[in-house]
């Protein structure tokens, strides 16, 4: 059984079913509208995860990103990306999971204690026996935590988010994501994501300030209007809705397997929609093979951890180290770093390893003093 129709949960269910397991995907919103705010990705991350971009759910194509320092220095990085219709995306992958043999069930999982040959999933309406339970319920990981696991290695470093869907004539036709860093959104970023036509999203992802980050969003909206004052009649901008959630970008996986239990996606510190789906795919495959073999022990399911570490472990640790280093820098330091990088030729083509290597070389050349804190942050990971 997979708990949570998140991207990782849908991928885990489809993978388990394709590998011969009788699979149930449980979610309290099944058959209705999911509360899934994530709606952007970069093509490189999708291909890295073995996924193919499909036009059915793409609302707007983007050419890359602008990273904007507190003082307004802008780094322009070409990296094709997409703004998607999340409801269509979810529906497409749910249909594929169902076609693979997954049973879609509406309900809420309360707990999953050990029982019989696996676990007893206690829902709001019934009890279901499962050889393996995969917790893909989101950043709180209630099922995994309920059995005593600590699926996030650094839960204090979850970035809590608030994102506004806004309308303004022409705002959605821009071709670059914009990421604002520094004290505007401590510990991570504030974002502008053009969604095509007259729609876009404005978001803040904040670490170290609790779950209520609405004040940071309100401040960012004001700053964004000033930023776009010359391009639009910003007085006409309307906020359509506000979504909230958590991003485990810097949390890293902790205890993510136990007897008959696994955690994946945000519940396991595996953030990013495409990467979470790949993580879910690995979890589903390992779970199905373990169930077929009759050995669903922690030791057997740990093959999932080993495979994930081989594919993504270093990348996530580097990401955490970078964010910790950024979080320790004053706005003035970030401005100097951005100015130094702006003078460099950032070749961010090719694999993610090559991108990271290129960025690291440019960083060392432009601001050598940032390297020791980066190494320290990596060691702390």
CSV table of C-alpha atoms in Angstrom, one decimal:
chain,number,residue,atom,x,y,z
A,1,UNK,CA,0.0,0.0,0.0
A,2,UNK,CA,1.1,3.5,-0.9
A,3,UNK,CA,-0.2,6.3,1.4
A,4,UNK,CA,-0.4,9.7,-0.4
A,5,UNK,CA,-1.0,10.5,-4.1
A,6,UNK,CA,1.9,12.9,-4.2
A,7,UNK,CA,4.2,12.6,-7.3
A,8,UNK,CA,6.4,10.2,-5.4
A,9,UNK,CA,3.4,8.2,-4.2
A,10,UNK,CA,1.9,7.9,-7.7
A,11,UNK,CA,5.2,6.9,-9.1
A,12,UNK,CA,5.7,4.3,-6.3
A,13,UNK,CA,2.3,2.8,-6.8
A,14,UNK,CA,2.8,2.5,-10.6
A,15,UNK,CA,6.2,1.0,-10.2
A,16,UNK,CA,5.1,-1.6,-7.6
A,17,UNK,CA,2.1,-2.6,-9.9
A,18,UNK,CA,4.3,-2.8,-13.0
A,19,UNK,CA,6.6,-5.1,-11.0
A,20,UNK,CA,3.8,-7.5,-10.2
A,21,UNK,CA,2.6,-6.4,-6.8
A,22,UNK,CA,-1.1,-6.0,-5.9
A,23,UNK,CA,-1.0,-2.3,-5.1
A,24,UNK,CA,-3.4,0.2,-3.4
A,25,UNK,CA,-2.9,4.0,-3.6
A,26,UNK,CA,-4.7,5.7,-0.7
A,27,UNK,CA,-5.3,9.4,-0.5
A,28,UNK,CA,-8.0,11.5,1.2
A,29,UNK,CA,-8.6,13.5,-1.9
A,30,UNK,CA,-8.7,10.6,-4.3
A,31,UNK,CA,-11.5,11.3,-6.9
A,32,UNK,CA,-11.4,15.1,-6.1
A,33,UNK,CA,-8.9,17.9,-6.3
A,34,UNK,CA,-5.5,17.4,-4.8
A,35,UNK,CA,-3.8,20.1,-2.8
A,36,UNK,CA,-0.5,20.0,-4.8
A,37,UNK,CA,1.0,23.5,-5.2
A,38,UNK,CA,4.2,22.5,-7.1
A,39,UNK,CA,3.8,23.5,-10.7
A,40,UNK,CA,7.2,24.1,-12.3
A,41,UNK,CA,10.2,22.1,-13.3
A,42,UNK,CA,13.3,22.2,-15.4
A,43,UNK,CA,13.8,19.8,-18.3
A,44,UNK,CA,17.2,18.7,-17.1
A,45,UNK,CA,15.8,17.4,-13.8
A,46,UNK,CA,13.0,15.6,-15.7
A,47,UNK,CA,15.4,13.8,-18.0
A,48,UNK,CA,17.8,13.1,-15.1
A,49,UNK,CA,14.8,11.2,-13.5
A,50,UNK,CA,14.0,9.2,-16.6
A,51,UNK,CA,10.9,11.2,-17.4
A,52,UNK,CA,9.7,12.8,-20.7
A,53,UNK,CA,8.1,16.2,-20.9
A,54,UNK,CA,4.6,16.0,-22.5
A,55,UNK,CA,2.6,18.8,-24.0
A,56,UNK,CA,-0.7,17.7,-22.5
A,57,UNK,CA,0.0,19.4,-19.2
A,58,UNK,CA,2.4,22.2,-20.2
A,59,UNK,CA,1.0,25.7,-19.9
A,60,UNK,CA,4.1,27.8,-20.6
A,61,UNK,CA,7.6,27.1,-21.8
A,62,UNK,CA,10.5,29.0,-20.2
A,63,UNK,CA,14.0,29.6,-21.4
A,64,UNK,CA,15.8,29.6,-18.1
A,65,UNK,CA,16.2,31.4,-14.8
A,66,UNK,CA,17.3,34.8,-13.4
A,67,UNK,CA,18.9,34.6,-10.0
A,68,UNK,CA,18.6,38.1,-8.4
A,69,UNK,CA,20.8,39.2,-5.4
A,70,UNK,CA,19.5,41.5,-2.7
A,71,UNK,CA,21.1,44.5,-4.4
A,72,UNK,CA,19.6,43.6,-7.8
A,73,UNK,CA,22.5,41.9,-9.5
A,74,UNK,CA,21.0,39.4,-12.0
A,75,UNK,CA,22.6,36.1,-13.1
A,76,UNK,CA,21.0,34.8,-16.2
A,77,UNK,CA,21.2,31.0,-16.7
A,78,UNK,CA,19.8,29.2,-19.7
A,79,UNK,CA,17.9,26.1,-18.6
A,80,UNK,CA,14.7,25.1,-20.3
A,81,UNK,CA,11.7,24.7,-18.0
A,82,UNK,CA,8.0,24.4,-17.8
A,83,UNK,CA,5.0,25.8,-15.9
A,84,UNK,CA,2.4,23.0,-15.8
A,85,UNK,CA,-1.3,22.4,-15.2
A,86,UNK,CA,-0.9,20.4,-12.0
A,87,UNK,CA,-4.3,18.9,-12.1
A,88,UNK,CA,-3.8,17.5,-15.6
A,89,UNK,CA,-0.3,16.3,-14.6
A,90,UNK,CA,-1.7,14.4,-11.6
A,91,UNK,CA,-4.6,13.0,-13.6
A,92,UNK,CA,-2.3,11.7,-16.4
A,93,UNK,CA,0.0,9.9,-14.0
A,94,UNK,CA,-2.8,8.5,-11.9
A,95,UNK,CA,-4.4,7.1,-15.0
A,96,UNK,CA,-1.1,5.4,-15.9
A,97,UNK,CA,-0.8,4.0,-12.3
A,98,UNK,CA,-4.3,2.6,-12.6
A,99,UNK,CA,-3.7,1.1,-16.0
A,100,UNK,CA,-0.6,-0.6,-14.5
A,101,UNK,CA,-2.9,-2.3,-12.0
A,102,UNK,CA,-3.1,0.1,-9.0
A,103,UNK,CA,-6.3,0.3,-7.1
A,104,UNK,CA,-7.1,3.9,-6.3
A,105,UNK,CA,-8.8,4.3,-2.9
A,106,UNK,CA,-10.1,7.4,-1.1
A,107,UNK,CA,-9.4,7.6,2.6
A,108,UNK,CA,-7.1,8.7,5.3
A,109,UNK,CA,-4.4,6.5,6.9
A,110,UNK,CA,-4.3,6.9,10.7
A,111,UNK,CA,-1.5,4.4,11.5
A,112,UNK,CA,0.3,1.4,10.3
A,113,UNK,CA,1.4,-0.9,13.1
A,114,UNK,CA,3.1,-4.2,12.5
A,115,UNK,CA,0.7,-7.1,12.2
A,116,UNK,CA,0.4,-10.5,10.5
A,117,UNK,CA,2.9,-10.8,7.6
A,118,UNK,CA,3.3,-7.0,7.3
A,119,UNK,CA,1.4,-4.0,8.6
A,120,UNK,CA,-2.2,-3.2,9.4
A,121,UNK,CA,-3.1,0.2,7.8
A,122,UNK,CA,-5.8,1.7,9.9
A,123,UNK,CA,-7.9,4.2,7.9
A,124,UNK,CA,-10.8,6.4,8.7
A,125,UNK,CA,-13.2,3.7,7.4
A,126,UNK,CA,-11.5,0.3,7.6
A,127,UNK,CA,-8.4,-1.7,8.2
A,128,UNK,CA,-6.2,-3.0,5.4
A,129,UNK,CA,-3.4,-5.6,5.6
A,130,UNK,CA,-0.3,-4.8,3.5
A,131,UNK,CA,3.0,-6.6,3.1
A,132,UNK,CA,4.7,-3.2,2.6
A,133,UNK,CA,3.5,0.3,3.3
A,134,UNK,CA,5.1,3.2,1.5
A,135,UNK,CA,4.6,6.6,3.2
A,136,UNK,CA,4.4,9.3,0.5
A,137,UNK,CA,2.1,11.5,2.4
A,138,UNK,CA,4.3,14.7,2.3
A,139,UNK,CA,6.8,16.5,4.4
A,140,UNK,CA,5.2,15.7,7.8
A,141,UNK,CA,5.6,11.9,7.1
A,142,UNK,CA,2.8,11.0,9.6
A,143,UNK,CA,2.8,7.3,9.0
A,144,UNK,CA,6.6,6.9,9.3
A,145,UNK,CA,6.7,9.1,12.3
A,146,UNK,CA,3.8,7.2,13.8
A,147,UNK,CA,5.9,4.0,14.0
A,148,UNK,CA,8.8,5.8,15.6
A,149,UNK,CA,11.0,6.6,12.5
A,150,UNK,CA,12.6,10.0,12.0
A,151,UNK,CA,12.5,10.1,8.2
A,152,UNK,CA,14.0,13.6,7.9
A,153,UNK,CA,17.6,13.9,9.0
A,154,UNK,CA,17.3,17.6,9.6
A,155,UNK,CA,13.6,18.4,10.1
A,156,UNK,CA,14.4,21.8,11.5
A,157,UNK,CA,15.6,22.8,8.0
A,158,UNK,CA,12.4,22.2,6.1
A,159,UNK,CA,11.6,25.3,4.1
A,160,UNK,CA,8.0,26.4,4.7
A,161,UNK,CA,6.4,28.0,1.8
A,162,UNK,CA,3.6,30.3,0.9
A,163,UNK,CA,2.7,30.9,-2.8
A,164,UNK,CA,0.3,33.3,-4.3
A,165,UNK,CA,-1.4,32.8,-7.7
A,166,UNK,CA,-1.6,36.3,-9.2
A,167,UNK,CA,-3.2,37.8,-12.3
A,168,UNK,CA,-1.9,40.8,-14.2
A,169,UNK,CA,-2.3,41.4,-18.0
A,170,UNK,CA,0.7,39.9,-19.8
A,171,UNK,CA,2.7,38.8,-16.6
A,172,UNK,CA,2.6,35.2,-17.5
A,173,UNK,CA,4.3,35.6,-20.9
A,174,UNK,CA,7.7,36.2,-19.5
A,175,UNK,CA,10.3,33.6,-20.5
A,176,UNK,CA,12.4,33.3,-17.3
A,177,UNK,CA,11.8,32.1,-13.8
A,178,UNK,CA,13.1,34.6,-11.3
A,179,UNK,CA,14.7,33.6,-8.0
A,180,UNK,CA,15.4,36.2,-5.3
A,181,UNK,CA,17.9,35.3,-2.6
A,182,UNK,CA,18.9,36.8,0.7
A,183,UNK,CA,17.0,38.2,3.6
A,184,UNK,CA,13.9,38.6,1.4
A,185,UNK,CA,13.3,34.9,2.1
A,186,UNK,CA,15.8,33.7,4.7
A,187,UNK,CA,17.4,30.3,4.1
A,188,UNK,CA,16.2,29.7,0.6
A,189,UNK,CA,14.4,31.8,-2.0
A,190,UNK,CA,11.5,33.9,-3.2
A,191,UNK,CA,10.2,33.0,-6.7
A,192,UNK,CA,8.4,34.5,-9.7
A,193,UNK,CA,7.1,31.8,-12.1
A,194,UNK,CA,5.3,33.0,-15.2
A,195,UNK,CA,2.5,30.6,-16.1
A,196,UNK,CA,1.4,31.9,-19.5
A,197,UNK,CA,-1.2,34.6,-20.4
A,198,UNK,CA,-2.1,36.7,-17.4
A,199,UNK,CA,-1.1,34.3,-14.6
A,200,UNK,CA,2.0,33.7,-12.6
A,201,UNK,CA,2.9,32.6,-9.1
A,202,UNK,CA,4.9,34.5,-6.4
A,203,UNK,CA,6.3,32.4,-3.6
A,204,UNK,CA,8.6,32.4,-0.6
A,205,UNK,CA,10.5,29.4,0.8
A,206,UNK,CA,11.8,30.2,4.2
A,207,UNK,CA,13.9,28.2,6.6
A,208,UNK,CA,14.2,28.8,10.4
A,209,UNK,CA,11.1,30.9,10.9
A,210,UNK,CA,8.3,28.4,11.5
A,211,UNK,CA,5.4,27.4,9.3
A,212,UNK,CA,3.7,30.7,9.1
A,213,UNK,CA,5.7,32.5,6.4
A,214,UNK,CA,2.8,34.7,5.1
A,215,UNK,CA,4.5,37.9,6.4
A,216,UNK,CA,7.5,37.1,4.1
A,217,UNK,CA,5.1,36.6,1.2
A,218,UNK,CA,3.3,39.9,1.8
A,219,UNK,CA,6.7,41.7,1.9
A,220,UNK,CA,7.8,40.0,-1.3
A,221,UNK,CA,4.7,40.9,-3.2
A,222,UNK,CA,5.4,44.6,-2.4
A,223,UNK,CA,9.0,44.3,-3.5
A,224,UNK,CA,8.0,42.4,-6.6
A,225,UNK,CA,5.6,45.2,-7.6
A,226,UNK,CA,8.5,47.7,-7.3
A,227,UNK,CA,10.7,45.4,-9.3
A,228,UNK,CA,8.1,45.2,-12.2
A,229,UNK,CA,6.9,48.8,-11.9
A,230,UNK,CA,8.4,49.9,-15.2
A,231,UNK,CA,7.0,46.9,-17.1
A,232,UNK,CA,3.4,46.6,-16.0
A,233,UNK,CA,0.6,48.5,-14.3
A,234,UNK,CA,1.3,46.7,-11.1
A,235,UNK,CA,-1.7,48.4,-9.4
A,236,UNK,CA,-3.9,46.0,-11.4
A,237,UNK,CA,-2.3,42.9,-10.0
A,238,UNK,CA,-4.7,40.6,-8.2
A,239,UNK,CA,-4.1,37.7,-5.8
A,240,UNK,CA,-6.3,34.8,-6.9
A,241,UNK,CA,-5.3,32.3,-4.2
A,242,UNK,CA,-2.6,31.3,-1.7
A,243,UNK,CA,-1.1,27.9,-1.3
A,244,UNK,CA,1.0,26.7,1.6
A,245,UNK,CA,3.3,23.8,2.1
A,246,UNK,CA,6.8,22.5,3.0
A,247,UNK,CA,9.9,21.9,0.9
A,248,UNK,CA,12.4,19.4,2.3
A,249,UNK,CA,15.2,20.8,0.1
A,250,UNK,CA,17.8,20.9,2.9
A,251,UNK,CA,16.4,18.2,5.2
A,252,UNK,CA,18.0,15.1,3.7
A,253,UNK,CA,16.7,11.5,4.3
A,254,UNK,CA,16.9,10.1,7.8
A,255,UNK,CA,15.4,6.8,8.8
A,256,UNK,CA,13.4,5.9,5.8
A,257,UNK,CA,13.0,2.1,6.0
A,258,UNK,CA,11.8,-0.3,8.7
A,259,UNK,CA,10.2,-3.8,8.6
A,260,UNK,CA,7.4,-3.6,6.0
A,261,UNK,CA,7.7,0.2,5.8
A,262,UNK,CA,9.3,2.7,3.6
A,263,UNK,CA,9.2,6.5,3.2
A,264,UNK,CA,9.7,8.4,-0.1
A,265,UNK,CA,9.4,11.9,-1.6
A,266,UNK,CA,9.0,14.8,0.7
A,267,UNK,CA,8.2,12.5,3.6
A,268,UNK,CA,11.8,11.2,3.3
A,269,UNK,CA,13.5,14.5,2.5
A,270,UNK,CA,13.5,13.9,-1.2
A,271,UNK,CA,12.3,17.2,-2.6
A,272,UNK,CA,11.8,18.3,-6.2
A,273,UNK,CA,8.9,16.9,-8.2
A,274,UNK,CA,11.0,15.0,-10.8
A,275,UNK,CA,13.5,13.6,-8.3
A,276,UNK,CA,10.7,12.6,-5.9
A,277,UNK,CA,9.1,10.7,-8.7
A,278,UNK,CA,12.3,8.8,-9.4
A,279,UNK,CA,12.7,8.1,-5.7
A,280,UNK,CA,9.1,6.7,-5.6
A,281,UNK,CA,9.8,4.6,-8.6
A,282,UNK,CA,12.8,3.0,-6.9
A,283,UNK,CA,10.8,2.5,-3.7
A,284,UNK,CA,7.9,0.8,-5.6
A,285,UNK,CA,10.3,-1.6,-7.4
A,286,UNK,CA,12.2,-2.6,-4.3
A,287,UNK,CA,8.9,-3.1,-2.3
A,288,UNK,CA,7.4,-5.3,-5.1
A,289,UNK,CA,10.5,-7.5,-5.3
A,290,UNK,CA,10.7,-7.8,-1.5
A,291,UNK,CA,7.0,-8.8,-1.3
A,292,UNK,CA,7.4,-11.4,-4.0
A,293,UNK,CA,10.5,-12.8,-2.3
A,294,UNK,CA,8.6,-13.1,1.1
A,295,UNK,CA,11.3,-11.0,2.8
A,296,UNK,CA,10.0,-7.5,3.7
A,297,UNK,CA,12.4,-6.9,6.6
A,298,UNK,CA,14.3,-3.7,7.0
A,299,UNK,CA,17.4,-5.3,5.7
A,300,UNK,CA,15.6,-6.3,2.5
A,301,UNK,CA,14.0,-2.9,2.0
A,302,UNK,CA,17.3,-1.2,2.6
A,303,UNK,CA,18.2,-1.9,-1.1
A,304,UNK,CA,16.0,1.2,-1.7
A,305,UNK,CA,18.3,3.4,0.4
A,306,UNK,CA,21.4,2.1,-1.3
A,307,UNK,CA,20.0,2.7,-4.8
A,308,UNK,CA,18.8,6.2,-3.9
A,309,UNK,CA,22.2,7.1,-2.4
A,310,UNK,CA,24.0,6.0,-5.5
A,311,UNK,CA,21.8,8.1,-7.7
A,312,UNK,CA,21.1,11.2,-5.7
A,313,UNK,CA,23.0,11.2,-2.3
A,314,UNK,CA,25.9,13.4,-3.3
A,315,UNK,CA,23.7,15.8,-5.2
A,316,UNK,CA,21.4,16.3,-2.2
A,317,UNK,CA,24.3,16.8,0.2
A,318,UNK,CA,25.8,19.4,-2.1
A,319,UNK,CA,22.5,21.1,-2.3
A,320,UNK,CA,22.1,21.2,1.5
A,321,UNK,CA,25.7,22.5,1.9
A,322,UNK,CA,25.1,25.3,-0.6
A,323,UNK,CA,21.9,26.4,1.2
A,324,UNK,CA,23.6,26.4,4.6
A,325,UNK,CA,26.4,28.5,3.2
A,326,UNK,CA,24.0,30.9,1.5
A,327,UNK,CA,22.0,31.2,4.8
A,328,UNK,CA,25.1,32.3,6.7
A,329,UNK,CA,25.9,35.1,4.3
A,330,UNK,CA,24.7,38.7,4.8
A,331,UNK,CA,23.0,40.4,1.9
A,332,UNK,CA,26.1,42.4,1.1
A,333,UNK,CA,28.2,39.2,0.8
A,334,UNK,CA,25.6,37.7,-1.5
A,335,UNK,CA,25.7,40.9,-3.7
A,336,UNK,CA,29.5,40.6,-3.9
A,337,UNK,CA,29.3,36.9,-4.8
A,338,UNK,CA,26.7,37.6,-7.5
A,339,UNK,CA,28.8,40.4,-9.0
A,340,UNK,CA,31.8,38.1,-9.2
A,341,UNK,CA,29.8,35.3,-10.8
A,342,UNK,CA,28.2,37.7,-13.3
A,343,UNK,CA,31.7,38.3,-14.7
A,344,UNK,CA,32.2,34.5,-15.3
A,345,UNK,CA,31.1,32.3,-18.1
A,346,UNK,CA,28.8,29.8,-16.4
A,347,UNK,CA,28.6,26.8,-18.7
A,348,UNK,CA,25.7,25.0,-17.1
A,349,UNK,CA,25.1,22.6,-20.0
A,350,UNK,CA,25.3,18.8,-19.8
A,351,UNK,CA,24.9,16.6,-16.8
A,352,UNK,CA,24.1,17.8,-13.3
A,353,UNK,CA,27.6,16.8,-12.2
A,354,UNK,CA,29.0,19.1,-14.9
A,355,UNK,CA,26.8,21.9,-14.0
A,356,UNK,CA,27.8,21.7,-10.4
A,357,UNK,CA,31.5,21.4,-11.3
A,358,UNK,CA,31.2,24.5,-13.6
A,359,UNK,CA,29.4,26.5,-10.9
A,360,UNK,CA,32.0,25.4,-8.3
A,361,UNK,CA,34.9,26.5,-10.4
A,362,UNK,CA,33.3,29.9,-11.1
A,363,UNK,CA,32.6,30.3,-7.4
A,364,UNK,CA,36.2,29.5,-6.4
A,365,UNK,CA,37.6,32.0,-8.9
A,366,UNK,CA,35.2,34.8,-8.1
A,367,UNK,CA,35.0,34.5,-4.3
A,368,UNK,CA,37.6,32.1,-2.9
A,369,UNK,CA,36.5,33.0,0.7
A,370,UNK,CA,33.2,31.1,0.2
A,371,UNK,CA,34.9,27.8,-0.3
A,372,UNK,CA,35.8,27.0,3.4
A,373,UNK,CA,32.2,27.7,4.6
A,374,UNK,CA,30.9,25.5,1.8
A,375,UNK,CA,33.2,22.6,2.8
A,376,UNK,CA,32.1,23.1,6.4
A,377,UNK,CA,28.5,22.9,5.4
A,378,UNK,CA,29.1,19.8,3.4
A,379,UNK,CA,30.8,18.1,6.3
A,380,UNK,CA,27.9,19.0,8.6
A,381,UNK,CA,25.4,17.3,6.2
